[in-house]
Amino acid sequence: MSAESWQSVPLAPPDRSYLQVDRRLQADDFAKKINLGVGAYRDDSDKPWVLPVVKKAEQKLLSTPNIDHEYLPITGLPEFTGAAAKLILGSDSLAIAEGRVTSVQTISGTGANHLGALFVARFYTWGGNKQVFLSDPTWVNHFAIFKNVGVEPLTYPYYNPATIGLDFDGLIASLTSAPPRSIYLLHACAHNPTGVDPTKEQWGKIADVMLEKGHYAFFDCAYQGFASGDLDGDAWAVREFVRRGVSLLVCQSFAKNAGLYGERVGALHVVSPDKETADRVKSQLSVLQRSEISNPPTYGARIVSMILNDRGMFEEWKRDVVTMSGRIIEMRKQLFQLLTVELKTPGNWDHIVNQIGMFSFTGVTPDQSKALTEKAHVYLTVNGRISMAGLNTHNIRYFAESLDRAVRGTL
């Protein structure tokens, strides 16, 4: 009998995400090629942007004489998790004041989603099969994260291709017809990949049904501040749900809004009905975290903690966030102007300025998306999603003209 050689391991299918798009782009030597698949912010010169406040925090951290490289507690840097909780739930959060919030530092938002999924897989009181409802569409990694912990992902209606907007009636119908106490994963702001968010009034009606049915809200918040430039405004849905007593947890990432993509800084916050429950939740999250990563990394958490806990640096960070979100909003306005006023591209393009955040569902067909990539060297996903961060004053006209020709069938 021979030892395991792994020769029977099947080859994984090709990555259908923007990473596959990126590989094709790297091999393209066309001078005007545009990468609209990137999931990271770029400045007007199409370069990565290190936030000035992050540079300042790094310099301050590196000049600290007593800095060390000891392990953090299993649940992370307390100064970071405490400040992160206040950022998403509000500095005046009653849940925090009453000790009902359990916060754990995670490996960015992905790690928060994983730890949250693992926690509900182990401890949620399931009335039947272990299932979670994800928006259609959603960030593709949500499916793998829940499958990997034994929770079956189902989908609920979210995006309406006919209106290039929210299928609110379908969403409410799903919430109403789902089994009581179902788990619904909700994007707190800047829905990925559509850029379509509910209004405050719609969020209120969603909360009504969640409460009526006893559903659990699994919030994913990857774009606080990055969506609109307003940290408090982008956290409104989460805070409103907490205020109204909807049972929930929140996955939080500082990849986008702090530009710390590679540092993997995130947190998971579970809101409990009382402090005693929160203490038990923390004990179990500690056990799960210990077996997964033992202790979270220090560097990124120290940077974010410094920014969140220093009044001057926090104000500077807010200005940096406005710089990023403002540039993306301006690109939306310019693209809308080019398509509607100058080029008079067929169709309604209001969604370009109505959507929010890094991504936009353009509404183009798969054939039109392929034509843009193959003939105009504009790289986007086949479903028509583009990263607005990939547009700038140097390439937006070329993109608009290419999009116009693709829609007209003349590309």
CSV table of N, CA and C in Angstrom, one decimal, residues 194-253:
chain,number,residue,atom,x,y,z
A,194,THR,N,-23.4,45.4,-7.5
A,194,THR,CA,-24.3,46.2,-8.3
A,194,THR,C,-24.2,47.7,-8.0
A,195,GLY,N,-23.8,48.1,-6.8
A,195,GLY,CA,-23.8,49.5,-6.5
A,195,GLY,C,-25.2,50.0,-6.2
A,196,VAL,N,-26.2,49.1,-6.0
A,196,VAL,CA,-27.6,49.5,-5.8
A,196,VAL,C,-27.9,49.2,-4.3
A,197,ASP,N,-28.3,50.3,-3.6
A,197,ASP,CA,-28.6,50.2,-2.2
A,197,ASP,C,-30.1,50.5,-2.0
A,198,PRO,N,-30.7,50.0,-1.0
A,198,PRO,CA,-32.1,50.4,-0.6
A,198,PRO,C,-32.0,51.8,0.0
A,199,THR,N,-33.2,52.5,-0.2
A,199,THR,CA,-33.3,53.8,0.5
A,199,THR,C,-33.5,53.6,2.0
A,200,LYS,N,-33.5,54.7,2.7
A,200,LYS,CA,-33.8,54.6,4.2
A,200,LYS,C,-35.2,54.0,4.4
A,201,GLU,N,-36.1,54.5,3.6
A,201,GLU,CA,-37.5,54.0,3.8
A,201,GLU,C,-37.6,52.5,3.5
A,202,GLN,N,-36.9,52.1,2.5
A,202,GLN,CA,-36.9,50.6,2.1
A,202,GLN,C,-36.2,49.8,3.2
A,203,TRP,N,-35.1,50.4,3.8
A,203,TRP,CA,-34.4,49.7,4.9
A,203,TRP,C,-35.4,49.5,6.0
A,204,GLY,N,-36.2,50.5,6.3
A,204,GLY,CA,-37.1,50.4,7.4
A,204,GLY,C,-38.1,49.3,7.2
A,205,LYS,N,-38.6,49.2,5.9
A,205,LYS,CA,-39.5,48.1,5.6
A,205,LYS,C,-38.9,46.7,5.7
A,206,ILE,N,-37.6,46.7,5.3
A,206,ILE,CA,-36.8,45.4,5.4
A,206,ILE,C,-36.8,45.0,6.9
A,207,ALA,N,-36.5,46.0,7.8
A,207,ALA,CA,-36.4,45.8,9.2
A,207,ALA,C,-37.7,45.3,9.8
A,208,ASP,N,-38.8,45.9,9.2
A,208,ASP,CA,-40.1,45.5,9.7
A,208,ASP,C,-40.4,44.0,9.5
A,209,VAL,N,-40.0,43.5,8.3
A,209,VAL,CA,-40.2,42.1,8.0
A,209,VAL,C,-39.2,41.2,8.8
A,210,MET,N,-38.0,41.7,8.9
A,210,MET,CA,-37.0,40.9,9.7
A,210,MET,C,-37.5,40.7,11.1
A,211,LEU,N,-38.1,41.7,11.7
A,211,LEU,CA,-38.6,41.6,13.1
A,211,LEU,C,-39.8,40.7,13.2
A,212,GLU,N,-40.7,40.9,12.2
A,212,GLU,CA,-41.9,40.1,12.2
A,212,GLU,C,-41.6,38.6,12.0
A,213,LYS,N,-40.6,38.3,11.2
A,213,LYS,CA,-40.3,36.9,11.0
A,213,LYS,C,-39.3,36.3,11.9
A,214,GLY,N,-38.6,37.1,12.7
A,214,GLY,CA,-37.6,36.7,13.5
A,214,GLY,C,-36.3,36.3,12.8
A,215,HIS,N,-36.1,37.0,11.6
A,215,HIS,CA,-34.9,36.7,10.9
A,215,HIS,C,-33.6,37.3,11.5
A,216,TYR,N,-32.5,36.8,11.1
A,216,TYR,CA,-31.2,37.3,11.6
A,216,TYR,C,-30.4,38.0,10.5
A,217,ALA,N,-30.0,39.2,10.8
A,217,ALA,CA,-29.2,40.0,9.8
A,217,ALA,C,-27.7,39.8,9.9
A,218,PHE,N,-27.1,39.3,8.8
A,218,PHE,CA,-25.7,39.0,8.8
A,218,PHE,C,-25.2,40.1,7.9
A,219,PHE,N,-24.8,41.3,8.5
A,219,PHE,CA,-24.3,42.4,7.7
A,219,PHE,C,-22.9,42.3,7.3
A,220,ASP,N,-22.6,42.7,6.0
A,220,ASP,CA,-21.3,42.8,5.5
A,220,ASP,C,-21.0,44.2,5.1
A,221,CYS,N,-20.1,44.8,5.8
A,221,CYS,CA,-19.8,46.3,5.6
A,221,CYS,C,-18.3,46.4,5.2
A,222,ALA,N,-18.1,46.5,3.9
A,222,ALA,CA,-16.7,46.6,3.3
A,222,ALA,C,-16.4,48.0,2.9
A,223,TYR,N,-17.4,48.9,2.9
A,223,TYR,CA,-17.2,50.2,2.2
A,223,TYR,C,-17.7,51.4,3.1
A,224,GLN,N,-17.7,51.3,4.4
A,224,GLN,CA,-18.1,52.4,5.2
A,224,GLN,C,-17.3,53.7,4.9
A,225,GLY,N,-17.9,54.8,4.5
A,225,GLY,CA,-17.2,56.0,4.2
A,225,GLY,C,-16.8,56.1,2.8
A,226,PHE,N,-16.3,54.9,2.3
A,226,PHE,CA,-15.9,54.9,0.9
A,226,PHE,C,-17.0,55.0,-0.1
A,227,ALA,N,-18.2,54.7,0.4
A,227,ALA,CA,-19.4,54.7,-0.5
A,227,ALA,C,-19.8,56.1,-0.8
A,228,SER,N,-20.1,56.9,0.2
A,228,SER,CA,-20.6,58.3,0.0
A,228,SER,C,-19.7,59.4,0.5
A,229,GLY,N,-18.6,59.0,1.2
A,229,GLY,CA,-17.8,60.0,1.9
A,229,GLY,C,-18.2,60.3,3.3
A,230,ASP,N,-19.3,59.7,3.7
A,230,ASP,CA,-19.9,60.0,5.0
A,230,ASP,C,-19.9,58.7,5.9
A,231,LEU,N,-19.0,58.7,6.8
A,231,LEU,CA,-18.9,57.5,7.7
A,231,LEU,C,-20.1,57.1,8.4
A,232,ASP,N,-20.8,58.2,8.9
A,232,ASP,CA,-22.0,57.9,9.7
A,232,ASP,C,-23.2,57.6,8.7
A,233,GLY,N,-23.3,58.2,7.6
A,233,GLY,CA,-24.3,57.9,6.7
A,233,GLY,C,-24.3,56.5,6.1
A,234,ASP,N,-23.0,56.1,5.9
A,234,ASP,CA,-22.9,54.7,5.3
A,234,ASP,C,-23.2,53.6,6.3
A,235,ALA,N,-23.2,54.0,7.6
A,235,ALA,CA,-23.5,53.0,8.7
A,235,ALA,C,-24.9,53.1,9.1
A,236,TRP,N,-25.7,53.9,8.5
A,236,TRP,CA,-27.1,54.2,8.9
A,236,TRP,C,-27.9,52.9,9.0
A,237,ALA,N,-27.9,52.0,8.0
A,237,ALA,CA,-28.7,50.8,8.1
A,237,ALA,C,-28.4,49.9,9.3
A,238,VAL,N,-27.1,49.7,9.5
A,238,VAL,CA,-26.7,48.9,10.6
A,238,VAL,C,-27.2,49.5,11.9
A,239,ARG,N,-26.9,50.8,12.1
A,239,ARG,CA,-27.3,51.4,13.4
A,239,ARG,C,-28.8,51.4,13.6
A,240,GLU,N,-29.6,51.6,12.5
A,240,GLU,CA,-31.0,51.6,12.6
A,240,GLU,C,-31.5,50.2,13.0
A,241,PHE,N,-30.9,49.2,12.4
A,241,PHE,CA,-31.3,47.8,12.8
A,241,PHE,C,-31.0,47.5,14.2
A,242,VAL,N,-29.9,48.0,14.7
A,242,VAL,CA,-29.6,47.8,16.1
A,242,VAL,C,-30.6,48.6,17.0
A,243,ARG,N,-30.9,49.8,16.6
A,243,ARG,CA,-31.8,50.6,17.4
A,243,ARG,C,-33.2,50.0,17.5
A,244,ARG,N,-33.6,49.3,16.4
A,244,ARG,CA,-34.9,48.7,16.4
A,244,ARG,C,-34.9,47.3,17.0
A,245,GLY,N,-33.7,46.8,17.3
A,245,GLY,CA,-33.7,45.5,18.0
A,245,GLY,C,-33.7,44.3,17.1
A,246,VAL,N,-33.3,44.5,15.8
A,246,VAL,CA,-33.1,43.4,14.9
A,246,VAL,C,-31.8,42.6,15.3
A,247,SER,N,-31.9,41.3,15.5
A,247,SER,CA,-30.8,40.4,15.8
A,247,SER,C,-29.8,40.5,14.7
A,248,LEU,N,-28.5,40.7,15.0
A,248,LEU,CA,-27.5,40.9,13.9
A,248,LEU,C,-26.1,40.7,14.4
A,249,LEU,N,-25.3,40.5,13.4
A,249,LEU,CA,-23.8,40.7,13.5
A,249,LEU,C,-23.3,41.5,12.3
A,250,VAL,N,-22.1,42.1,12.4
A,250,VAL,CA,-21.6,42.9,11.4
A,250,VAL,C,-20.1,42.5,11.1
A,251,CYS,N,-19.9,42.3,9.8
A,251,CYS,CA,-18.5,42.1,9.3
A,251,CYS,C,-18.0,43.4,8.8
A,252,GLN,N,-16.8,43.7,9.2
A,252,GLN,CA,-16.2,45.1,8.9
A,252,GLN,C,-14.8,45.0,8.3
A,253,SER,N,-14.6,45.8,7.3
A,253,SER,CA,-13.3,45.7,6.6
A,253,SER,C,-12.7,47.2,6.6
